[in-house]
Amino acid sequence: MHRRLLLALLSCLVLAAPMVRAQEGPPQPLPRVALQTSLGTIVIELETVRAPITAANFLAYVDQGRLEGTTFYRAMQGYGGSGLIQGGTNQDRERTLPPIPHEPTTQTGLSHVEGAVSMPRFEPGTAAGDFTIMVGNMTYLDARPAADGDNLGYAVFGRVVQGMEVVRAILAAPVSATEGEGVMLGQMLEPRIVIERVWRVED
């Protein structure tokens, strides 16, 4: 009797498993955003699952038209062609939304690898309307719990899926030898690279 009950229960579980999977359905694709610049178009896929706060913040700038007409204004050129480019509202009060909580890479599982899109900040929780794109692996920008300082790194929230050649062209663009303060001295693009249009990419 017990054996029959056990077999019946197992049969129900086997039959129910496909129904549960069918109800869950396939994972939804991550949203993508296109940035049309004066040097070409960059397409970014946003990590709305792993970095929901930071990705939603970027989408708010996109949907409200706050990035159109802004610029890529910084190119940090490293060794061997690596580095990062930085763009966005550049603290323009009329364009910049309130800052958001910090999502460290130790929490999201993301990393500053080639093509990663991240948010610059001052103190944790001050990131707002700017973003950076990595050229080459820049994993020293990840959260490092054993490091000095606040050691929380920067918040990765997406990756470039098309247009890395445009990113590299921006990184290689001319910079001013005198503009910029502190570590940014000599990293300010001259002229700026205009972000002409920004939109969600439909499937």
Short mmCIF file of N, CA and C in Angstrom, two decimals, residues 80-166:
data_model
loop_
_atom_site.label_atom_id
_atom_site.label_comp_id
_atom_site.label_asym_id
_atom_site.label_seq_id
_atom_site.Cartn_x
_atom_site.Cartn_y
_atom_site.Cartn_z
N GLY A 80 48.39 49.91 -23.49
CA GLY A 80 48.00 48.88 -24.44
C GLY A 80 46.64 49.07 -25.06
N GLY A 81 46.18 50.31 -25.15
CA GLY A 81 44.88 50.58 -25.75
C GLY A 81 43.70 50.43 -24.82
N SER A 82 43.95 50.13 -23.54
CA SER A 82 42.85 49.99 -22.58
C SER A 82 42.46 51.36 -22.04
N GLY A 83 41.40 51.38 -21.26
CA GLY A 83 40.96 52.63 -20.65
C GLY A 83 39.46 52.65 -20.51
N LEU A 84 38.90 53.86 -20.41
CA LEU A 84 37.45 54.01 -20.33
C LEU A 84 37.06 55.37 -20.89
N ILE A 85 35.80 55.44 -21.32
CA ILE A 85 35.23 56.72 -21.74
C ILE A 85 34.08 57.05 -20.80
N GLN A 86 33.83 58.34 -20.63
CA GLN A 86 32.79 58.78 -19.70
C GLN A 86 31.89 59.81 -20.36
N GLY A 87 30.59 59.64 -20.16
CA GLY A 87 29.63 60.58 -20.72
C GLY A 87 28.44 60.74 -19.80
N GLY A 88 27.48 61.54 -20.25
CA GLY A 88 26.26 61.74 -19.47
C GLY A 88 26.00 63.19 -19.17
N THR A 89 25.27 63.44 -18.10
CA THR A 89 24.79 64.79 -17.79
C THR A 89 25.87 65.70 -17.22
N ASN A 90 26.96 65.11 -16.74
CA ASN A 90 28.10 65.90 -16.22
C ASN A 90 27.64 66.95 -15.21
N GLN A 91 26.78 66.53 -14.27
CA GLN A 91 26.29 67.34 -13.17
C GLN A 91 25.44 68.54 -13.62
N ASP A 92 24.90 68.48 -14.82
CA ASP A 92 23.96 69.51 -15.27
C ASP A 92 22.69 69.39 -14.43
N ARG A 93 22.38 70.39 -13.63
CA ARG A 93 21.27 70.32 -12.67
C ARG A 93 19.92 70.14 -13.35
N GLU A 94 19.78 70.69 -14.54
CA GLU A 94 18.50 70.58 -15.23
C GLU A 94 18.26 69.18 -15.78
N ARG A 95 19.31 68.43 -15.98
CA ARG A 95 19.19 67.08 -16.56
C ARG A 95 19.33 65.98 -15.52
N THR A 96 19.97 66.25 -14.40
CA THR A 96 20.37 65.20 -13.47
C THR A 96 19.29 64.89 -12.44
N LEU A 97 18.96 63.61 -12.33
CA LEU A 97 18.00 63.13 -11.34
C LEU A 97 18.71 62.92 -10.00
N PRO A 98 17.95 62.73 -8.90
CA PRO A 98 18.59 62.47 -7.60
C PRO A 98 19.48 61.23 -7.65
N PRO A 99 20.54 61.21 -6.85
CA PRO A 99 21.45 60.06 -6.84
C PRO A 99 20.75 58.81 -6.31
N ILE A 100 21.39 57.67 -6.58
CA ILE A 100 20.78 56.37 -6.27
C ILE A 100 21.68 55.57 -5.32
N PRO A 101 21.10 54.58 -4.62
CA PRO A 101 21.93 53.69 -3.78
C PRO A 101 22.95 52.93 -4.63
N HIS A 102 24.07 52.62 -4.00
CA HIS A 102 25.17 51.94 -4.69
C HIS A 102 24.94 50.43 -4.73
N GLU A 103 25.16 49.82 -5.91
CA GLU A 103 25.08 48.37 -6.06
C GLU A 103 26.49 47.86 -6.38
N PRO A 104 27.26 47.43 -5.39
CA PRO A 104 28.64 46.99 -5.63
C PRO A 104 28.69 45.69 -6.42
N THR A 105 29.80 45.46 -7.08
CA THR A 105 29.96 44.26 -7.89
C THR A 105 29.97 42.99 -7.04
N THR A 106 30.31 43.10 -5.76
CA THR A 106 30.24 41.93 -4.88
C THR A 106 28.80 41.50 -4.66
N GLN A 107 27.87 42.41 -4.86
CA GLN A 107 26.44 42.12 -4.72
C GLN A 107 25.84 41.64 -6.04
N THR A 108 26.26 42.25 -7.15
CA THR A 108 25.65 41.94 -8.45
C THR A 108 26.32 40.79 -9.18
N GLY A 109 27.58 40.52 -8.86
CA GLY A 109 28.31 39.49 -9.59
C GLY A 109 28.84 39.95 -10.93
N LEU A 110 28.71 41.25 -11.23
CA LEU A 110 29.22 41.81 -12.48
C LEU A 110 30.65 42.29 -12.29
N SER A 111 31.31 42.67 -13.38
CA SER A 111 32.71 43.08 -13.30
C SER A 111 33.05 44.08 -14.40
N HIS A 112 34.08 44.86 -14.15
CA HIS A 112 34.54 45.87 -15.11
C HIS A 112 35.43 45.23 -16.18
N VAL A 113 34.82 44.40 -17.00
CA VAL A 113 35.53 43.76 -18.10
C VAL A 113 35.28 44.54 -19.38
N GLU A 114 35.93 44.11 -20.47
CA GLU A 114 35.75 44.75 -21.78
C GLU A 114 34.27 44.99 -22.11
N GLY A 115 33.90 46.22 -22.40
CA GLY A 115 32.54 46.55 -22.79
C GLY A 115 31.59 46.81 -21.64
N ALA A 116 32.02 46.61 -20.40
CA ALA A 116 31.14 46.85 -19.25
C ALA A 116 30.77 48.32 -19.16
N VAL A 117 29.52 48.57 -18.77
CA VAL A 117 29.03 49.94 -18.56
C VAL A 117 28.82 50.13 -17.07
N SER A 118 29.36 51.20 -16.53
CA SER A 118 29.41 51.41 -15.09
C SER A 118 29.04 52.85 -14.76
N MET A 119 28.89 53.14 -13.46
CA MET A 119 28.55 54.50 -13.03
C MET A 119 29.66 55.11 -12.19
N PRO A 120 30.20 56.26 -12.61
CA PRO A 120 31.16 56.96 -11.76
C PRO A 120 30.45 57.56 -10.55
N ARG A 121 31.20 57.82 -9.52
CA ARG A 121 30.62 58.35 -8.28
C ARG A 121 31.70 59.05 -7.46
N PHE A 122 31.25 59.76 -6.43
CA PHE A 122 32.16 60.25 -5.41
C PHE A 122 32.01 59.29 -4.22
N GLU A 123 31.25 59.64 -3.20
CA GLU A 123 30.96 58.71 -2.11
C GLU A 123 29.92 57.69 -2.59
N PRO A 124 29.87 56.52 -1.97
CA PRO A 124 28.82 55.55 -2.32
C PRO A 124 27.43 56.17 -2.15
N GLY A 125 26.60 56.02 -3.16
CA GLY A 125 25.27 56.60 -3.10
C GLY A 125 25.17 57.98 -3.74
N THR A 126 26.23 58.40 -4.47
CA THR A 126 26.20 59.71 -5.13
C THR A 126 26.10 59.60 -6.65
N ALA A 127 26.10 58.37 -7.19
CA ALA A 127 26.01 58.20 -8.65
C ALA A 127 24.65 58.70 -9.13
N ALA A 128 24.66 59.36 -10.30
CA ALA A 128 23.41 59.95 -10.79
C ALA A 128 23.27 59.81 -12.30
N GLY A 129 23.81 60.77 -13.07
CA GLY A 129 23.52 60.83 -14.49
C GLY A 129 24.68 60.60 -15.43
N ASP A 130 25.80 60.09 -14.94
CA ASP A 130 26.95 59.82 -15.80
C ASP A 130 27.19 58.31 -15.89
N PHE A 131 27.95 57.90 -16.90
CA PHE A 131 28.26 56.49 -17.07
C PHE A 131 29.61 56.36 -17.76
N THR A 132 30.23 55.21 -17.57
CA THR A 132 31.53 54.92 -18.19
C THR A 132 31.43 53.60 -18.95
N ILE A 133 32.28 53.46 -19.97
CA ILE A 133 32.36 52.21 -20.74
C ILE A 133 33.82 51.76 -20.75
N MET A 134 34.04 50.48 -20.42
CA MET A 134 35.39 49.95 -20.32
C MET A 134 35.92 49.51 -21.69
N VAL A 135 37.19 49.81 -21.93
CA VAL A 135 37.92 49.26 -23.07
C VAL A 135 39.03 48.41 -22.48
N GLY A 136 38.97 47.10 -22.70
CA GLY A 136 39.87 46.19 -22.00
C GLY A 136 39.32 45.90 -20.61
N ASN A 137 39.96 44.99 -19.91
CA ASN A 137 39.52 44.63 -18.56
C ASN A 137 40.05 45.63 -17.55
N MET A 138 39.14 46.24 -16.79
CA MET A 138 39.49 47.25 -15.78
C MET A 138 38.97 46.78 -14.43
N THR A 139 39.28 45.53 -14.10
CA THR A 139 38.66 44.91 -12.93
C THR A 139 39.12 45.52 -11.60
N TYR A 140 40.15 46.34 -11.62
CA TYR A 140 40.55 47.01 -10.38
C TYR A 140 39.48 48.01 -9.93
N LEU A 141 38.50 48.30 -10.82
CA LEU A 141 37.39 49.18 -10.46
C LEU A 141 36.26 48.43 -9.76
N ASP A 142 36.36 47.09 -9.68
CA ASP A 142 35.37 46.30 -8.95
C ASP A 142 35.49 46.57 -7.44
N ALA A 143 34.45 46.20 -6.71
CA ALA A 143 34.53 46.25 -5.25
C ALA A 143 35.61 45.29 -4.77
N ARG A 144 36.42 45.76 -3.82
CA ARG A 144 37.50 44.92 -3.28
C ARG A 144 37.46 45.01 -1.75
N PRO A 145 36.76 44.11 -1.11
CA PRO A 145 36.55 44.21 0.34
C PRO A 145 37.83 44.33 1.15
N ALA A 146 38.94 43.80 0.65
CA ALA A 146 40.18 43.84 1.42
C ALA A 146 40.99 45.12 1.18
N ALA A 147 40.53 45.98 0.25
CA ALA A 147 41.28 47.18 -0.10
C ALA A 147 41.04 48.29 0.91
N ASP A 148 41.89 49.32 0.84
CA ASP A 148 41.72 50.50 1.69
C ASP A 148 40.58 51.36 1.15
N GLY A 149 40.21 52.38 1.90
CA GLY A 149 39.16 53.29 1.47
C GLY A 149 37.78 52.67 1.63
N ASP A 150 36.81 53.17 0.85
CA ASP A 150 35.46 52.61 1.01
C ASP A 150 35.35 51.23 0.34
N ASN A 151 36.31 50.89 -0.52
CA ASN A 151 36.50 49.57 -1.17
C ASN A 151 35.25 49.00 -1.84
N LEU A 152 34.26 49.83 -2.14
CA LEU A 152 33.02 49.35 -2.75
C LEU A 152 33.02 49.45 -4.27
N GLY A 153 34.08 49.99 -4.84
CA GLY A 153 34.20 50.04 -6.29
C GLY A 153 33.09 50.84 -6.94
N TYR A 154 32.83 50.52 -8.22
CA TYR A 154 31.81 51.22 -8.99
C TYR A 154 30.75 50.21 -9.44
N ALA A 155 29.57 50.72 -9.78
CA ALA A 155 28.43 49.85 -10.07
C ALA A 155 28.32 49.56 -11.56
N VAL A 156 28.65 48.33 -11.95
CA VAL A 156 28.43 47.88 -13.33
C VAL A 156 26.94 47.59 -13.50
N PHE A 157 26.36 48.05 -14.62
CA PHE A 157 24.92 47.82 -14.81
C PHE A 157 24.57 47.42 -16.25
N GLY A 158 25.57 47.15 -17.08
CA GLY A 158 25.27 46.75 -18.45
C GLY A 158 26.54 46.44 -19.21
N ARG A 159 26.36 46.17 -20.51
CA ARG A 159 27.51 45.88 -21.36
C ARG A 159 27.20 46.31 -22.80
N VAL A 160 28.23 46.66 -23.52
CA VAL A 160 28.09 47.01 -24.93
C VAL A 160 27.93 45.73 -25.74
N VAL A 161 26.88 45.66 -26.55
CA VAL A 161 26.66 44.49 -27.40
C VAL A 161 26.89 44.82 -28.88
N GLN A 162 26.92 46.09 -29.23
CA GLN A 162 27.26 46.53 -30.57
C GLN A 162 27.95 47.88 -30.47
N GLY A 163 28.95 48.08 -31.31
CA GLY A 163 29.57 49.40 -31.39
C GLY A 163 30.83 49.61 -30.57
N MET A 164 31.53 48.52 -30.21
CA MET A 164 32.79 48.71 -29.47
C MET A 164 33.82 49.47 -30.31
N GLU A 165 33.71 49.38 -31.65
CA GLU A 165 34.62 50.15 -32.49
C GLU A 165 34.38 51.65 -32.31
N VAL A 166 33.14 52.03 -32.02
CA VAL A 166 32.83 53.45 -31.75
C VAL A 166 33.42 53.85 -30.40
#
